[in-house]
Amino acid sequence: MEMGAAPAGAGGLEVVVFPWLAFGHMIPFLELSKRLAARGHTVAFVSTPRNLARLPPVPAGHSARLRFVPLPLPAVEGLPEGAEATSDLPPDKVGLLKKAMDGLADPLAAFLAAGKRPDWIVHDFCHHWVPPIADQLKVASATFLIFQAAFLVFVGPRWANASHPRTEPEHFAEPPRWIPFQSTTFFLRHEAQWVTDAFRANASGVSDMDRWWQVLEHSRLTIHRSCEELEPRMFGLLSDLFRKPAVPAGILLPGAPDDRDEGHRQSSSGDVARPQVLRWLDDQPSKSVIYVALGSEAPLTPENAHELALGLELAGVRFLWALRKPAGTTNGDELLLPAGFEERTRDRGVVCTGWVPQVEALAHCATGAFLTHCGWGSTIESLSFGIPLVMLPFVVDQPLIARAMAERGIGVEVARDVKDGSFDRDGVAVAVRRVMVEEQGKVLATNTKKLQEVLVDQGREEHYIDELEDYLRRYK
């Protein structure tokens, strides 16, 4: 029997997956779907038409068992036409996208009732109306969480928050009382405001915390894009806190794990479609470049962008910066970069405001470090290539991830003002040089390489899917 194949006579499961309308969620949901389809299970991947059109195509080998199911997004006043994902919107409009997604309840129920009854629906953190539909149709439901598992521990269940109320930002500046061991799972004072906001209703009429608690309370189990090696002790604690199995599914990286070892971190010369930024990397010395990318939704202001640029200039190292247009910049009225910056750094740096293939950039042998916002997906990608981190977190679980990675000795966080969270060029330069130039960088690189060897072990990844598959069979 092939690795990961279903036992003879076991029969395939019918699974519906429905991620939140953000590509940082849809891509891991798609990877989980492909893993299940490869094992003989039938998977229906539900999203909106425009999002499905923007996803990578289903591999030919999985097309018989994995299909895309489009559900048109209802119009909502104030939501721009054609906006179907968080990347189409400024942050202050995301509540309206949740409101529009809530309008998919009836179409989803109709889809589930129309064909063969599925065994499972696997949904995201914000689909609070899905478990009641699943219960009515006698379909098991599970929540797949693409965040760091420690973040869910930090949020905690409703009962624990009732026992230990947290109502002010300072209440979140220490580990919650239900973590029984030493932990870096806490926010600094300037990071915690968004947490208190999550308890308040947004434009959808429902708070994010209420959505979260409702889906978790009514799911049979939770599935996590993580593993014991990355987050020891967290899954047993989660199972105890939420009183249901918390099942790690592994890191679910796109692509073949064999392509992520040192021997494959090189250019594919002769590819005429190779992006220009990768051709630039081809000309740089090994491990000499810091790749800079802060995700598609980081609240980067023009002032932040200027300080980051000047910090890279001060650090004096080679860089490739995938620069998204900062929030508040309109029609090019404001400079994305300080005057003369690109001219002064032209001999050692490239700023790309278009698309950059992040996985290929991280995999390249010229890349020696990653300056990142510490989104969980980006962090996992970097670790899977053995790339140490310069960390500039902004919102949600990013500060918790940065703190955990610093504790493990695989990254350095850019210093921020303890009162307002601001950072400056000097702090950027110091952190970059620690990782790229100074002796500490060698220790960080060694630690990251050791973790990489564990994370990209194919047998270990298959074992996590084996265990998930077993739970899906037993709890349906």
mmCIF file with all atom_site columns, N, CA, C and O in Angstrom, residues 83 90 116 170 184 193 348 354:
data_model
loop_
_atom_site.group_PDB
_atom_site.id
_atom_site.type_symbol
_atom_site.label_atom_id
_atom_site.label_alt_id
_atom_site.label_comp_id
_atom_site.label_asym_id
_atom_site.label_entity_id
_atom_site.label_seq_id
_atom_site.pdbx_PDB_ins_code
_atom_site.Cartn_x
_atom_site.Cartn_y
_atom_site.Cartn_z
_atom_site.occupancy
_atom_site.B_iso_or_equiv
_atom_site.pdbx_formal_charge
_atom_site.auth_seq_id
_atom_site.auth_comp_id
_atom_site.auth_asym_id
_atom_site.auth_atom_id
_atom_site.pdbx_PDB_model_num
ATOM 1  N N  . ALA A 1 83  ? -15.263 42.804 -4.860 1.00 0.00 ? 83  ALA A N  1
ATOM 2  C CA . ALA A 1 83  ? -14.412 42.509 -3.700 1.00 0.00 ? 83  ALA A CA 1
ATOM 3  C C  . ALA A 1 83  ? -14.883 41.204 -3.059 1.00 0.00 ? 83  ALA A C  1
ATOM 4  O O  . ALA A 1 83  ? -15.958 41.160 -2.469 1.00 0.00 ? 83  ALA A O  1
ATOM 5  N N  . PRO A 1 90  ? -9.525  47.570 2.015  1.00 0.00 ? 90  PRO A N  1
ATOM 6  C CA . PRO A 1 90  ? -8.808  48.125 3.165  1.00 0.00 ? 90  PRO A CA 1
ATOM 7  C C  . PRO A 1 90  ? -9.321  47.454 4.441  1.00 0.00 ? 90  PRO A C  1
ATOM 8  O O  . PRO A 1 90  ? -10.440 46.925 4.469  1.00 0.00 ? 90  PRO A O  1
ATOM 9  N N  . LYS A 1 116 ? -25.278 13.962 -2.450 1.00 0.00 ? 116 LYS A N  1
ATOM 10 C CA . LYS A 1 116 ? -24.982 12.961 -1.434 1.00 0.00 ? 116 LYS A CA 1
ATOM 11 C C  . LYS A 1 116 ? -24.541 13.663 -0.152 1.00 0.00 ? 116 LYS A C  1
ATOM 12 O O  . LYS A 1 116 ? -23.724 14.570 -0.181 1.00 0.00 ? 116 LYS A O  1
ATOM 13 N N  . GLU A 1 170 ? -4.303  45.904 29.090 1.00 0.00 ? 170 GLU A N  1
ATOM 14 C CA . GLU A 1 170 ? -3.253  45.427 29.999 1.00 0.00 ? 170 GLU A CA 1
ATOM 15 C C  . GLU A 1 170 ? -3.512  44.007 30.496 1.00 0.00 ? 170 GLU A C  1
ATOM 16 O O  . GLU A 1 170 ? -2.589  43.309 30.912 1.00 0.00 ? 170 GLU A O  1
ATOM 17 N N  . THR A 1 184 ? 5.726   32.364 26.385 1.00 0.00 ? 184 THR A N  1
ATOM 18 C CA . THR A 1 184 ? 5.846   33.692 25.779 1.00 0.00 ? 184 THR A CA 1
ATOM 19 C C  . THR A 1 184 ? 4.525   34.121 25.150 1.00 0.00 ? 184 THR A C  1
ATOM 20 O O  . THR A 1 184 ? 4.485   35.087 24.379 1.00 0.00 ? 184 THR A O  1
ATOM 21 N N  . GLN A 1 193 ? -4.456  46.231 21.789 1.00 0.00 ? 193 GLN A N  1
ATOM 22 C CA . GLN A 1 193 ? -5.717  46.926 21.560 1.00 0.00 ? 193 GLN A CA 1
ATOM 23 C C  . GLN A 1 193 ? -6.642  46.143 20.640 1.00 0.00 ? 193 GLN A C  1
ATOM 24 O O  . GLN A 1 193 ? -7.856  46.080 20.852 1.00 0.00 ? 193 GLN A O  1
ATOM 25 N N  . ARG A 1 348 ? 22.947  47.203 -4.683 1.00 0.00 ? 348 ARG A N  1
ATOM 26 C CA . ARG A 1 348 ? 22.822  46.046 -3.787 1.00 0.00 ? 348 ARG A CA 1
ATOM 27 C C  . ARG A 1 348 ? 21.384  45.700 -3.410 1.00 0.00 ? 348 ARG A C  1
ATOM 28 O O  . ARG A 1 348 ? 21.167  44.780 -2.620 1.00 0.00 ? 348 ARG A O  1
ATOM 29 N N  . GLY A 1 354 ? 5.466   44.930 -7.708 1.00 0.00 ? 354 GLY A N  1
ATOM 30 C CA . GLY A 1 354 ? 4.590   43.937 -8.331 1.00 0.00 ? 354 GLY A CA 1
ATOM 31 C C  . GLY A 1 354 ? 4.669   42.618 -7.577 1.00 0.00 ? 354 GLY A C  1
ATOM 32 O O  . GLY A 1 354 ? 5.163   42.534 -6.446 1.00 0.00 ? 354 GLY A O  1
#
